[in-house]
Tab-separated table of C-alpha atoms in Angstrom:
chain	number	residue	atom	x	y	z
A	1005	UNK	CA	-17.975	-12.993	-6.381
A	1006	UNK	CA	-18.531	-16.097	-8.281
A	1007	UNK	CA	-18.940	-16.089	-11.959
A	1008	UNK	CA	-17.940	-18.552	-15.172
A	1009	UNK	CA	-14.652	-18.174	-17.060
A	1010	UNK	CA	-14.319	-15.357	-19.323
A	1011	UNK	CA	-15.189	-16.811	-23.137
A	1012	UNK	CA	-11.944	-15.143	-24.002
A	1013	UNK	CA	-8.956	-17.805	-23.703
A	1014	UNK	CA	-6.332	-15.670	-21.409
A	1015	UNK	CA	-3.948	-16.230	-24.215
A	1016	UNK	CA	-5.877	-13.830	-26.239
A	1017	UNK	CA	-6.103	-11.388	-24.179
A	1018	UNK	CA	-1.856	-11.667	-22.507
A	1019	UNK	CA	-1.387	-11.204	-26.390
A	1020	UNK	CA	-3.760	-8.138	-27.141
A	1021	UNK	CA	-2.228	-6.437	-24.337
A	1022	UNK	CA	1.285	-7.393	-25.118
A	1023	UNK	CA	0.753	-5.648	-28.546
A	1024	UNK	CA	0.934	-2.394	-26.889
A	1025	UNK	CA	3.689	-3.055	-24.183
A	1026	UNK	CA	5.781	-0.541	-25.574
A	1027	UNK	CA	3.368	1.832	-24.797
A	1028	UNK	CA	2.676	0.816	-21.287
A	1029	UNK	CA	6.212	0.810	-21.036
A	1030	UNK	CA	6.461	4.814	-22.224
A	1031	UNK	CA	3.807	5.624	-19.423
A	1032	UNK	CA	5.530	3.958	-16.891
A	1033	UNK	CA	8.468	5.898	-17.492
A	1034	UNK	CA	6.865	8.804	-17.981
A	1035	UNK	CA	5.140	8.249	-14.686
A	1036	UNK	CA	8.396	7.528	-13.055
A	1037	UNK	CA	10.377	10.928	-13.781
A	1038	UNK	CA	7.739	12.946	-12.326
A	1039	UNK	CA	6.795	11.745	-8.555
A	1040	UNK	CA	4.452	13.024	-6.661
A	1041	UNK	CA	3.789	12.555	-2.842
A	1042	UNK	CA	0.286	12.513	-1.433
A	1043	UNK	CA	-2.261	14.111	-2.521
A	1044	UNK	CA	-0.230	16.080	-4.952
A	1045	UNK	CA	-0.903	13.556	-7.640
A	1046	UNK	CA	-1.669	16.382	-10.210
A	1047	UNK	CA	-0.221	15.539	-13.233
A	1048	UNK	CA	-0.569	11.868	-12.638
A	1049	UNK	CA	-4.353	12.188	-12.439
A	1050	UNK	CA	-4.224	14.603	-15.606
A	1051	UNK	CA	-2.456	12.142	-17.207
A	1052	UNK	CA	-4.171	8.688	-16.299
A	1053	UNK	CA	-7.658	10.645	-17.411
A	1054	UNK	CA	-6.218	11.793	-20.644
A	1055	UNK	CA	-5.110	8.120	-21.261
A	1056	UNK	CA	-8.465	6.481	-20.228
A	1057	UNK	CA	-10.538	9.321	-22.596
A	1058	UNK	CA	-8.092	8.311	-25.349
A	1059	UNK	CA	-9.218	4.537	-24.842
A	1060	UNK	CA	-12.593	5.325	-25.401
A	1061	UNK	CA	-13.666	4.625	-21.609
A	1062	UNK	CA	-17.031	5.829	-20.536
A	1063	UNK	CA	-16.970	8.047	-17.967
A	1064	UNK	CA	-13.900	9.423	-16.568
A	1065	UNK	CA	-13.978	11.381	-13.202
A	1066	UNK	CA	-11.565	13.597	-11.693
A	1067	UNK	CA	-10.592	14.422	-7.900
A	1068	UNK	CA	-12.554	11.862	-6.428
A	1069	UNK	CA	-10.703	11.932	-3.041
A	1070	UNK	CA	-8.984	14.796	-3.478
A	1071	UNK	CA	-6.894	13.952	-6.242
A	1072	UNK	CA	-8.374	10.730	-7.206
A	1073	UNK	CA	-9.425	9.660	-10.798
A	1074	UNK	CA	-12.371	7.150	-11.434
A	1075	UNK	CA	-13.138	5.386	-15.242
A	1076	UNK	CA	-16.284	3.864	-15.892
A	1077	UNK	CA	-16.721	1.202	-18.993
A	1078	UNK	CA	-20.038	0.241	-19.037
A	1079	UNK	CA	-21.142	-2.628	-21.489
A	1080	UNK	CA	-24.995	-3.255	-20.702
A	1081	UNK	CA	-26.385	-3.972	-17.423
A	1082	UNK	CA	-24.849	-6.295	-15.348
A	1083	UNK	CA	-22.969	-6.565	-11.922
A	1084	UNK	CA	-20.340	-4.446	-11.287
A	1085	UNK	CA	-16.395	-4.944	-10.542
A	1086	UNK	CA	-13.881	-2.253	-8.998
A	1087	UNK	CA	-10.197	-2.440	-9.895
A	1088	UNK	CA	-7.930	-0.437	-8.318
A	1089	UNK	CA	-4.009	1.284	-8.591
A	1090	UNK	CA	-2.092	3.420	-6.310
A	1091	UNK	CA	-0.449	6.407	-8.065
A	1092	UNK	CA	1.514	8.664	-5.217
A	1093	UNK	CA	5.537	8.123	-4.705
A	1094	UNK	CA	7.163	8.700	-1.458
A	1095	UNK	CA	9.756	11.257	0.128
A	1096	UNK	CA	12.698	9.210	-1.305
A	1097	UNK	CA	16.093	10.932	-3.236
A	1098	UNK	CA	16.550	8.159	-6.258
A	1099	UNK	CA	20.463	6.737	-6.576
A	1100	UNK	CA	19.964	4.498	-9.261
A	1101	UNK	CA	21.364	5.697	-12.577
A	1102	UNK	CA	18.458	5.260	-14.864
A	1103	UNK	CA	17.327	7.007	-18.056
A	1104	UNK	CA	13.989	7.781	-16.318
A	1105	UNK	CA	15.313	8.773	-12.950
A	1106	UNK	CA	13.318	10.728	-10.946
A	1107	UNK	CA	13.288	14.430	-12.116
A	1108	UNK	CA	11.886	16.025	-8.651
A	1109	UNK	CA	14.735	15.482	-5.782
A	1110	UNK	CA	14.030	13.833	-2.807
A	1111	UNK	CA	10.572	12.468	-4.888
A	1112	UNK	CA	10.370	9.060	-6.200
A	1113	UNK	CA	7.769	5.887	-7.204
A	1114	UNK	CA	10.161	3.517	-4.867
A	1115	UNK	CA	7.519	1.044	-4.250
A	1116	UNK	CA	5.628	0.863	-7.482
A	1117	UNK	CA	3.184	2.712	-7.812
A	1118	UNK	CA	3.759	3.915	-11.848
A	1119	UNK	CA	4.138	-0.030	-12.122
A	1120	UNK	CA	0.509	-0.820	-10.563
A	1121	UNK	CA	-1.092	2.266	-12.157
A	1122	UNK	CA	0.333	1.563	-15.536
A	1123	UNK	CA	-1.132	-1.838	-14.916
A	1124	UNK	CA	-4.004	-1.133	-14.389
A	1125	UNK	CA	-4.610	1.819	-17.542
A	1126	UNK	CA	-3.204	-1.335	-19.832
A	1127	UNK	CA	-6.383	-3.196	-18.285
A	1128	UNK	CA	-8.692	-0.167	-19.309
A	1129	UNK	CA	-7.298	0.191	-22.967
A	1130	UNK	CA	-8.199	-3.824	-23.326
A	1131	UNK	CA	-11.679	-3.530	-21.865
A	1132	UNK	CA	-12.481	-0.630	-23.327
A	1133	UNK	CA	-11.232	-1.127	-26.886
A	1134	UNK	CA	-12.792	-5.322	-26.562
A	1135	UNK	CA	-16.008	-4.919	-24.193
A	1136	UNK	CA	-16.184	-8.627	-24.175
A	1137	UNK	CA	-18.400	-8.841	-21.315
A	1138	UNK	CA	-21.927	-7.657	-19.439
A	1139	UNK	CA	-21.998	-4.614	-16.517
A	1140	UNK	CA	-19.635	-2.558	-15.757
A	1141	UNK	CA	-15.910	-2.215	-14.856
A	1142	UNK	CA	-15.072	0.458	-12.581
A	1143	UNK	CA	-11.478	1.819	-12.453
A	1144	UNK	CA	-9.907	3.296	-9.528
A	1145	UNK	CA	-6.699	5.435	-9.569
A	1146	UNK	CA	-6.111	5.890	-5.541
A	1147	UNK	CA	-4.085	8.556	-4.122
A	1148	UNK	CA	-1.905	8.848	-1.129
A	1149	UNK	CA	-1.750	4.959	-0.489
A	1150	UNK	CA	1.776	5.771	1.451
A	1151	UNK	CA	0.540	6.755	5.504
A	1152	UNK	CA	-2.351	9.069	4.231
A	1153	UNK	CA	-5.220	6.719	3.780
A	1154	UNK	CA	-6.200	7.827	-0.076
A	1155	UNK	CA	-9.244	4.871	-0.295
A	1156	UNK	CA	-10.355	6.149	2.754
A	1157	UNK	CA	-10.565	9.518	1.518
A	1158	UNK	CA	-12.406	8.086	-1.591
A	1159	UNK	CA	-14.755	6.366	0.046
A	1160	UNK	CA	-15.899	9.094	2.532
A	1161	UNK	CA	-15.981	10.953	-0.961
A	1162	UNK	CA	-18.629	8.663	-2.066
A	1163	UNK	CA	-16.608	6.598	-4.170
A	1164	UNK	CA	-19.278	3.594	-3.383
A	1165	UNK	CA	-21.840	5.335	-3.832
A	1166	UNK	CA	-21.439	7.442	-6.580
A	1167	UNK	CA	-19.678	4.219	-8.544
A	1168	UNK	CA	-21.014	1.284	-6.819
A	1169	UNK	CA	-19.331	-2.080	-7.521
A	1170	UNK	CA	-19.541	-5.917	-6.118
A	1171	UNK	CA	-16.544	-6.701	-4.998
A	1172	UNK	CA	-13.225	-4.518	-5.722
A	1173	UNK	CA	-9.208	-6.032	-6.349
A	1174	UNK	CA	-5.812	-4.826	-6.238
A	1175	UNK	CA	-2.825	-5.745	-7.083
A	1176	UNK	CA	0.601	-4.801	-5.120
A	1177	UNK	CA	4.484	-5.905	-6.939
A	1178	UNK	CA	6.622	-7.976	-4.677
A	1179	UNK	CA	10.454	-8.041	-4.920
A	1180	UNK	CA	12.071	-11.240	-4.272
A	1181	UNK	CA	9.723	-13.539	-5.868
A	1182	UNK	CA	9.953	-14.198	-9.503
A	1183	UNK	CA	8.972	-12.093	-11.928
A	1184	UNK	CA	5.882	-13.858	-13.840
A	1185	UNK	CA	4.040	-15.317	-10.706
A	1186	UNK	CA	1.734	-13.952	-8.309
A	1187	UNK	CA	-0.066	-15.101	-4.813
A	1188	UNK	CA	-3.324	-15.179	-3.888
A	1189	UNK	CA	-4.686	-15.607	-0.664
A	1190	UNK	CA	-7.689	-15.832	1.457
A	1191	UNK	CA	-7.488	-14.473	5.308
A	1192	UNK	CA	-5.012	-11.898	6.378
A	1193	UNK	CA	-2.126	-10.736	4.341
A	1194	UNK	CA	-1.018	-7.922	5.701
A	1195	UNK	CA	-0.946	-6.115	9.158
A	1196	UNK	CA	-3.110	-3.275	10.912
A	1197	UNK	CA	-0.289	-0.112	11.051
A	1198	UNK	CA	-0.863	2.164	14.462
A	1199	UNK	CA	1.454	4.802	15.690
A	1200	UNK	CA	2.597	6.207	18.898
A	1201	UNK	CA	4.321	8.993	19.994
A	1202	UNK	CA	5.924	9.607	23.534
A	1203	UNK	CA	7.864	12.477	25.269
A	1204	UNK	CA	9.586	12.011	28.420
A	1205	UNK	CA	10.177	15.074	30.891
A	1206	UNK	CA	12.510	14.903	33.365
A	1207	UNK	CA	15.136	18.093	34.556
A	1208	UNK	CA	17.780	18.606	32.823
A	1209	UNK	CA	21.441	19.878	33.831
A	1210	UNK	CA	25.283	19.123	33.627
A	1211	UNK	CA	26.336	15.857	32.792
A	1212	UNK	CA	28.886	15.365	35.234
A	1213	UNK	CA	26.324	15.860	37.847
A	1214	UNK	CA	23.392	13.392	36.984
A	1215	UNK	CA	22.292	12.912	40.958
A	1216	UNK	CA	21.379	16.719	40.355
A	1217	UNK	CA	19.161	15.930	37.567
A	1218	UNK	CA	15.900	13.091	36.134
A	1219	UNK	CA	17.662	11.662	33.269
A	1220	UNK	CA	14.763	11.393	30.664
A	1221	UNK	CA	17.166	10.143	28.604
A	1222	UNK	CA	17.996	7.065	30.521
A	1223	UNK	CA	13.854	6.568	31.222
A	1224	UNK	CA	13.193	6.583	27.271
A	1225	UNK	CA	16.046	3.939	27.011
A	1226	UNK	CA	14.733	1.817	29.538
A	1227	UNK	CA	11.274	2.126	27.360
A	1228	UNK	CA	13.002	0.820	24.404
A	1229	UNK	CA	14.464	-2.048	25.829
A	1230	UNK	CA	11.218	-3.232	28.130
A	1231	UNK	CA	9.210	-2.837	25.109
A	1232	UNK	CA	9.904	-6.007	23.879
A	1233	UNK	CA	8.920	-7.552	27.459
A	1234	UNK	CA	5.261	-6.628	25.931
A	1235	UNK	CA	5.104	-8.184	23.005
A	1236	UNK	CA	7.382	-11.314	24.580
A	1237	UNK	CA	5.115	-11.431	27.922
A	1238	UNK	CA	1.773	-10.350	27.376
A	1239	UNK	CA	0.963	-11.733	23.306
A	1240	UNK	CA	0.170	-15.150	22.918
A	1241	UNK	CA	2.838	-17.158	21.301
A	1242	UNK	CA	0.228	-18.199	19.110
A	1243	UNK	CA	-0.516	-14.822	17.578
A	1244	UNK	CA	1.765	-12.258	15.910
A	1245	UNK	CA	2.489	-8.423	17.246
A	1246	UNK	CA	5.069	-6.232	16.423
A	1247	UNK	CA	6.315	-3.490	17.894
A	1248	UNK	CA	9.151	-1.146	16.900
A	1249	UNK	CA	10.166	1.799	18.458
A	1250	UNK	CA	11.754	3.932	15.757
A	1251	UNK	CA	12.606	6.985	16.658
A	1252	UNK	CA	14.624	8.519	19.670
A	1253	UNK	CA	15.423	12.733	19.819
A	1254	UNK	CA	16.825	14.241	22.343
A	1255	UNK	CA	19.907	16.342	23.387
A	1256	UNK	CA	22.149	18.684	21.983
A	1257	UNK	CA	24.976	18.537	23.538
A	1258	UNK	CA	28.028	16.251	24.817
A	1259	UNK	CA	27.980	17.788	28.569
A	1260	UNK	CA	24.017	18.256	28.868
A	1261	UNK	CA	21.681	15.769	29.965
A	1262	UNK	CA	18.191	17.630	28.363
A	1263	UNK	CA	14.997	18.142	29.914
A	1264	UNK	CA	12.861	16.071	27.664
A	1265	UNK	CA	13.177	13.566	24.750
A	1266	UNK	CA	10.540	12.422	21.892
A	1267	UNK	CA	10.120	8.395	20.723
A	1268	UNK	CA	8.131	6.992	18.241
A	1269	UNK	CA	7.185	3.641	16.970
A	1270	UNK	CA	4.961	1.222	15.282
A	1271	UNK	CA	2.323	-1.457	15.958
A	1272	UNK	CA	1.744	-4.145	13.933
A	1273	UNK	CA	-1.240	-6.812	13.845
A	1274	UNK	CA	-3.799	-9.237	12.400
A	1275	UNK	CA	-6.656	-9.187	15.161
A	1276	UNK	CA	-7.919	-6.622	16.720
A	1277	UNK	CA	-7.616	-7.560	20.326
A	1278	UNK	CA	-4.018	-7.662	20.248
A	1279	UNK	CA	-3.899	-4.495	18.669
A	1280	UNK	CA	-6.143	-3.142	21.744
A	1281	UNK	CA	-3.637	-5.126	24.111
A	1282	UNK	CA	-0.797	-3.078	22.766
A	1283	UNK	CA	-2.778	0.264	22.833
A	1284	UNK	CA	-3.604	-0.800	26.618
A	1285	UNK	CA	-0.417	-1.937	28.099
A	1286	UNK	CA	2.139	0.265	26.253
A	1287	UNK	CA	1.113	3.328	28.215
A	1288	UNK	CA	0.935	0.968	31.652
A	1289	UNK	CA	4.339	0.126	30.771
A	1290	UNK	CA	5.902	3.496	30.328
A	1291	UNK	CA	4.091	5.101	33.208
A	1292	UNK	CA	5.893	2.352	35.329
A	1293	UNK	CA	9.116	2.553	33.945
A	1294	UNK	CA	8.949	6.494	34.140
A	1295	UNK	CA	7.524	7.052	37.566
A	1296	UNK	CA	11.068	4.617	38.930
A	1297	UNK	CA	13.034	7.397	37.151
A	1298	UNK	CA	10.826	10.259	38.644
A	1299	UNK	CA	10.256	11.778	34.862
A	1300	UNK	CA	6.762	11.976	33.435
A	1301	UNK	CA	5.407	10.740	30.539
A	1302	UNK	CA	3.015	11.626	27.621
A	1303	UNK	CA	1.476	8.967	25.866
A	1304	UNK	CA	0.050	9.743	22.222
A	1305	UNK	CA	-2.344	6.481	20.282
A	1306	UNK	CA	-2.563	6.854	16.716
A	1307	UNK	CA	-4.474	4.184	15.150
A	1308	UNK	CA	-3.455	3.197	11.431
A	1309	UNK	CA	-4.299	0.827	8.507
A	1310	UNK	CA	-6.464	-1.714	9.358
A	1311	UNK	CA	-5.016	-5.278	8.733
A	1312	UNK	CA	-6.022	-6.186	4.995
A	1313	UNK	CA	-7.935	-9.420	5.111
A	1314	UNK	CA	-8.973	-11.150	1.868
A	1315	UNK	CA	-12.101	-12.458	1.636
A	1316	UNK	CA	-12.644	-16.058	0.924
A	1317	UNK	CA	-15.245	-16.191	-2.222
A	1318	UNK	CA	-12.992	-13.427	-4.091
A	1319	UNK	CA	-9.435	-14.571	-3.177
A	1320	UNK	CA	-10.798	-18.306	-4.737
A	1321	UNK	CA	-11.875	-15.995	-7.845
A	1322	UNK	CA	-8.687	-14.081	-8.011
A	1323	UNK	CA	-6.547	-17.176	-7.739
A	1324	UNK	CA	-8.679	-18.817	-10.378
A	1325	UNK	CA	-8.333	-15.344	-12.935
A	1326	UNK	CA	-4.625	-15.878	-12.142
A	1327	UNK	CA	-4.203	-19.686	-12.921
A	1328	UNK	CA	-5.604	-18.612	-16.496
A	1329	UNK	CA	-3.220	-15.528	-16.749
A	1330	UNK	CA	0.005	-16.940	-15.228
A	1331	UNK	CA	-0.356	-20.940	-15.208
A	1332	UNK	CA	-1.706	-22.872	-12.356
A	1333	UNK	CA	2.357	-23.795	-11.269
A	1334	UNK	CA	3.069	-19.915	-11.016
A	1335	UNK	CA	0.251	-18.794	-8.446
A	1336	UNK	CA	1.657	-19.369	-5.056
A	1337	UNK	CA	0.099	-18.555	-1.519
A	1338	UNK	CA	0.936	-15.459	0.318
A	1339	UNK	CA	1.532	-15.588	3.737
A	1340	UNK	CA	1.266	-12.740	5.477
A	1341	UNK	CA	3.342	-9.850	5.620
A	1342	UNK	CA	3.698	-7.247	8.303
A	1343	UNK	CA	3.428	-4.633	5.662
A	1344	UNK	CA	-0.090	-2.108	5.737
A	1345	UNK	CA	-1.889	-0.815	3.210
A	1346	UNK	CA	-4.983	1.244	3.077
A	1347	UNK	CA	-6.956	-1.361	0.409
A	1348	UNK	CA	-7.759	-2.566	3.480
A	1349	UNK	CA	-10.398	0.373	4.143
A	1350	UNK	CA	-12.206	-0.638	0.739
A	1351	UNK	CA	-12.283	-4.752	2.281
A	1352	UNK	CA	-14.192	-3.130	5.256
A	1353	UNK	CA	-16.576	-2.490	3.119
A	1354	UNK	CA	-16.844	-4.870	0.143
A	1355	UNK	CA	-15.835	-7.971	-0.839
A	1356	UNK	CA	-12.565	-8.059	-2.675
A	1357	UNK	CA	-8.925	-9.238	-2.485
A	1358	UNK	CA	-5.373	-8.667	-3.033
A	1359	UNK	CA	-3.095	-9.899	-4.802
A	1360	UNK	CA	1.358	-9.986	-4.720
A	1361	UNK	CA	2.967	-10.097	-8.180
A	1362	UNK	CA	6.266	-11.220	-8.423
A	1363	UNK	CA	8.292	-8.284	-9.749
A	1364	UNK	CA	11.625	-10.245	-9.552
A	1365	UNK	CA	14.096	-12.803	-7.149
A	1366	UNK	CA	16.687	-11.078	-4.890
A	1367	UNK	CA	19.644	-10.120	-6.620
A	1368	UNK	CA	18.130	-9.588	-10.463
A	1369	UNK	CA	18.962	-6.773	-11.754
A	1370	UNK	CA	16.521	-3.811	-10.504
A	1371	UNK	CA	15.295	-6.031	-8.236
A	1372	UNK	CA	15.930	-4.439	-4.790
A	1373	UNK	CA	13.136	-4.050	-1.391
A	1374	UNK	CA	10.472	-1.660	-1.869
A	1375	UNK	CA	11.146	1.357	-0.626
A	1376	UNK	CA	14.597	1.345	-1.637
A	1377	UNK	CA	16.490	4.202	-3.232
A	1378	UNK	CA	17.926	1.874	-5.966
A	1379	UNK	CA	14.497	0.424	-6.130
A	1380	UNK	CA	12.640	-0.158	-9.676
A	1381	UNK	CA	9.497	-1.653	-11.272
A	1382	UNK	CA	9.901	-4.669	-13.289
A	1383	UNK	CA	8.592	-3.440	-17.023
A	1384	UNK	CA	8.877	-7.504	-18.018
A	1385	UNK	CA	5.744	-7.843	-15.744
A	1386	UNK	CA	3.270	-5.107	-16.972
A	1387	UNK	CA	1.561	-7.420	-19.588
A	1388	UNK	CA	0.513	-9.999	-16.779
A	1389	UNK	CA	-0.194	-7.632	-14.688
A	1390	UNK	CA	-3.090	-5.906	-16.685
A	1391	UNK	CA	-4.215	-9.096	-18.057
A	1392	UNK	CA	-4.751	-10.567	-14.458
A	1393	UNK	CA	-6.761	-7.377	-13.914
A	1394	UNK	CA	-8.563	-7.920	-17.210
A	1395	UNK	CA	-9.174	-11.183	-17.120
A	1396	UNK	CA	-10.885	-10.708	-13.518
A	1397	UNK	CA	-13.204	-8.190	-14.988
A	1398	UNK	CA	-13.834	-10.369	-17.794
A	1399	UNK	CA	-14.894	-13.197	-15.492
A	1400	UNK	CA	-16.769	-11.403	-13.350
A	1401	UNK	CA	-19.617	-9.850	-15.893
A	1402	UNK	CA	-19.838	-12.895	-17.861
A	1403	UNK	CA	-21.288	-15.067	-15.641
């Protein structure tokens, strides 16, 4: 998406936002006592839609994708732009000892989710209450992000069709870079996401009598440990694969070796032909390694996230939006990560990008990995973080 510079200096628009921080602030937290997992973003959705009638916005849809919300602020006719936040927490029991702790055990926004959604309703109450531009800005408040592919589920709900923009960006929080900086990238930056599963069946019996038994037990270890030999052997040294075998169940007892056991794991990616190498050769491998231990094996492919892959024309437009917001010295380049995430299902289909805001270095306060049980949202970077989005929209339907 190309377009000219927004006529309204980002300064104005940091400091319009900034004027209501303390409210952003108050729906974060809000947001961040009451979790909800996947597609049980009820309350979140009620809320975000009161929030974007009270701002005036245009048209504001509910359970798009299931439990999706979609605002439309239309200003004339013009092109179109599609911003998006994730709103769904994860299966996580919250330690830290907050004032706005998670109210719902084992339930909590440990990646940022409040943050990015808050963001992006602080974008909406600018545009909406300004309008300093020409077309239309369409607002997208995505559920189950986390492993249930919520922009897929929008889009086979129509979501471009019913609301059709030219290009769509997102915006994820990164802990471990500063807070007040972002990167902006062209090319892939993050990884596809596949799953496997695999059970092992051997014959079970006493321990102290093995030669009377086909260990699967000692067949799924062997697995884990010539696993490697894949990605090491077989994936050029020149390309990047990942593969972690993360789960191992089996047994029940000290004296019994069991008749089967369960594994699970993880591929990660940027091309697709390495991701089909993987999906190829695992199984090869395991059929080889079970067949020396005389166990069979069942072989389960479940492909994942695609790898998100920013487009070049938008990610040059992005990083340009963000010079204005943050100061050309604070946008860096993000290389990328092995991370997944489902925006990559809406760059399938249109042009767009994403974006990594710095939500704080390792070892500030707060500032812990994603997914962490300690983990929180940086409230110092809300303002940039909605004027980045606003700003983009601003560019984009004034050109």
């Amino acid at each position: 998406m190309t377009a000219s510079a927004s006529s309204v200096p980002a300064r104005a628009i940091v400091d319009h936002i900034a004027a209501f921080a303390a409210d952003m602030k108050a729906w974060r937290h809000d947001i961040h006592r009451h979790p909800e997992l996947a597609y049980q973003e009820h309350r979140t959705a009620s809320k975000v839609a009161g929030l974007l009638r009270s701002f005036g916005v245009d048209e504001v849809i509910e359970g798009v994708g299931r439990t999706g919300v979609v605002g439309i602020i239309r200003t004339g006719e013009g092109p179109s732009i599609g911003l998006r936040a994730d709103m769904d927490a994860l299966p996580i029991h919250e330690l830290a000892d907050r004032e706005y702790r998670s109210q719902h055990e084992g339930k909590m926004h440990a990646c940022g989710h409040d943050g990015h959604t808050t963001m992006l309703l602080g974008a909406a109450r600018y545009l909406a209450e300004t309008r300093a531009f020409k077309g239309t800005v369409v607002l997208i408040f995505q559920p189950a992000e986390e492993g249930q592919a919520g922009a897929r589920t929008m889009i086979e709900d129509g979501l471009f069709t019913r609301f059709p923009v030219d290009a769509i960006y997102g915006v994820h929080n990164i802990p471990g870079i500063p807070a007040g900086t972002i990167a902006v990238s062209a090319g892939p930056v993050m990884a596809a996401a596949d799953r496997f599963r695999i059970t092992i069946t051997g014959q079970g019996g006493h321990a102290a009598a093995p030669h009377l038994c086909r260990d699967p037990l000692l067949a799924g270890a062997a697995v884990v440990t010539a696993a490697q030999s894949l990605v090491a052997r077989n994936c050029p040294p020149s390309e990047t694969l990942v593969l972690s075998i993360t789960e191992f169940h089996g047994g029940h007892a000290f004296n019994v070796i069991p008749d089967s056991v369960q594994l699970a794991g993880t591929v990660r990616y940027f091309r697709p032909d390495i991701g089909e190498l993987a999906k190829q050769r695992l199984p090869q491998l395991i059929e080889g390694i079970c067949a020396a231990h005389g166990v069979r094996a069942e072989f389960t492919y479940l492909p994942g996230y695609p790898p998100t892959i920013n487009w070049e024309e938008p990610a040059a437009f992005a990083r340009k939006a963000a010079e204005a917001v943050f100061g050309a010295d604070c946008v860096q380049t993000q290389h990328p990560l092995m991370f997944a995430e489902d925006f990559s299902f809406y760059l399938l289909e249109k042009p767009g990008c994403y974006g990594f805001i710095g939500n704080g270095e390792s070892g500030a306060l707060g500032c812990t990995g994603l997914h962490n049980p300690h983990y929180d949202f940086n409230d110092g970077i809300l303002v940039h973080g909605a004027s980045f989005f606003a700003r983009m929209a601003e560019d984009a339907l004034n050109g």
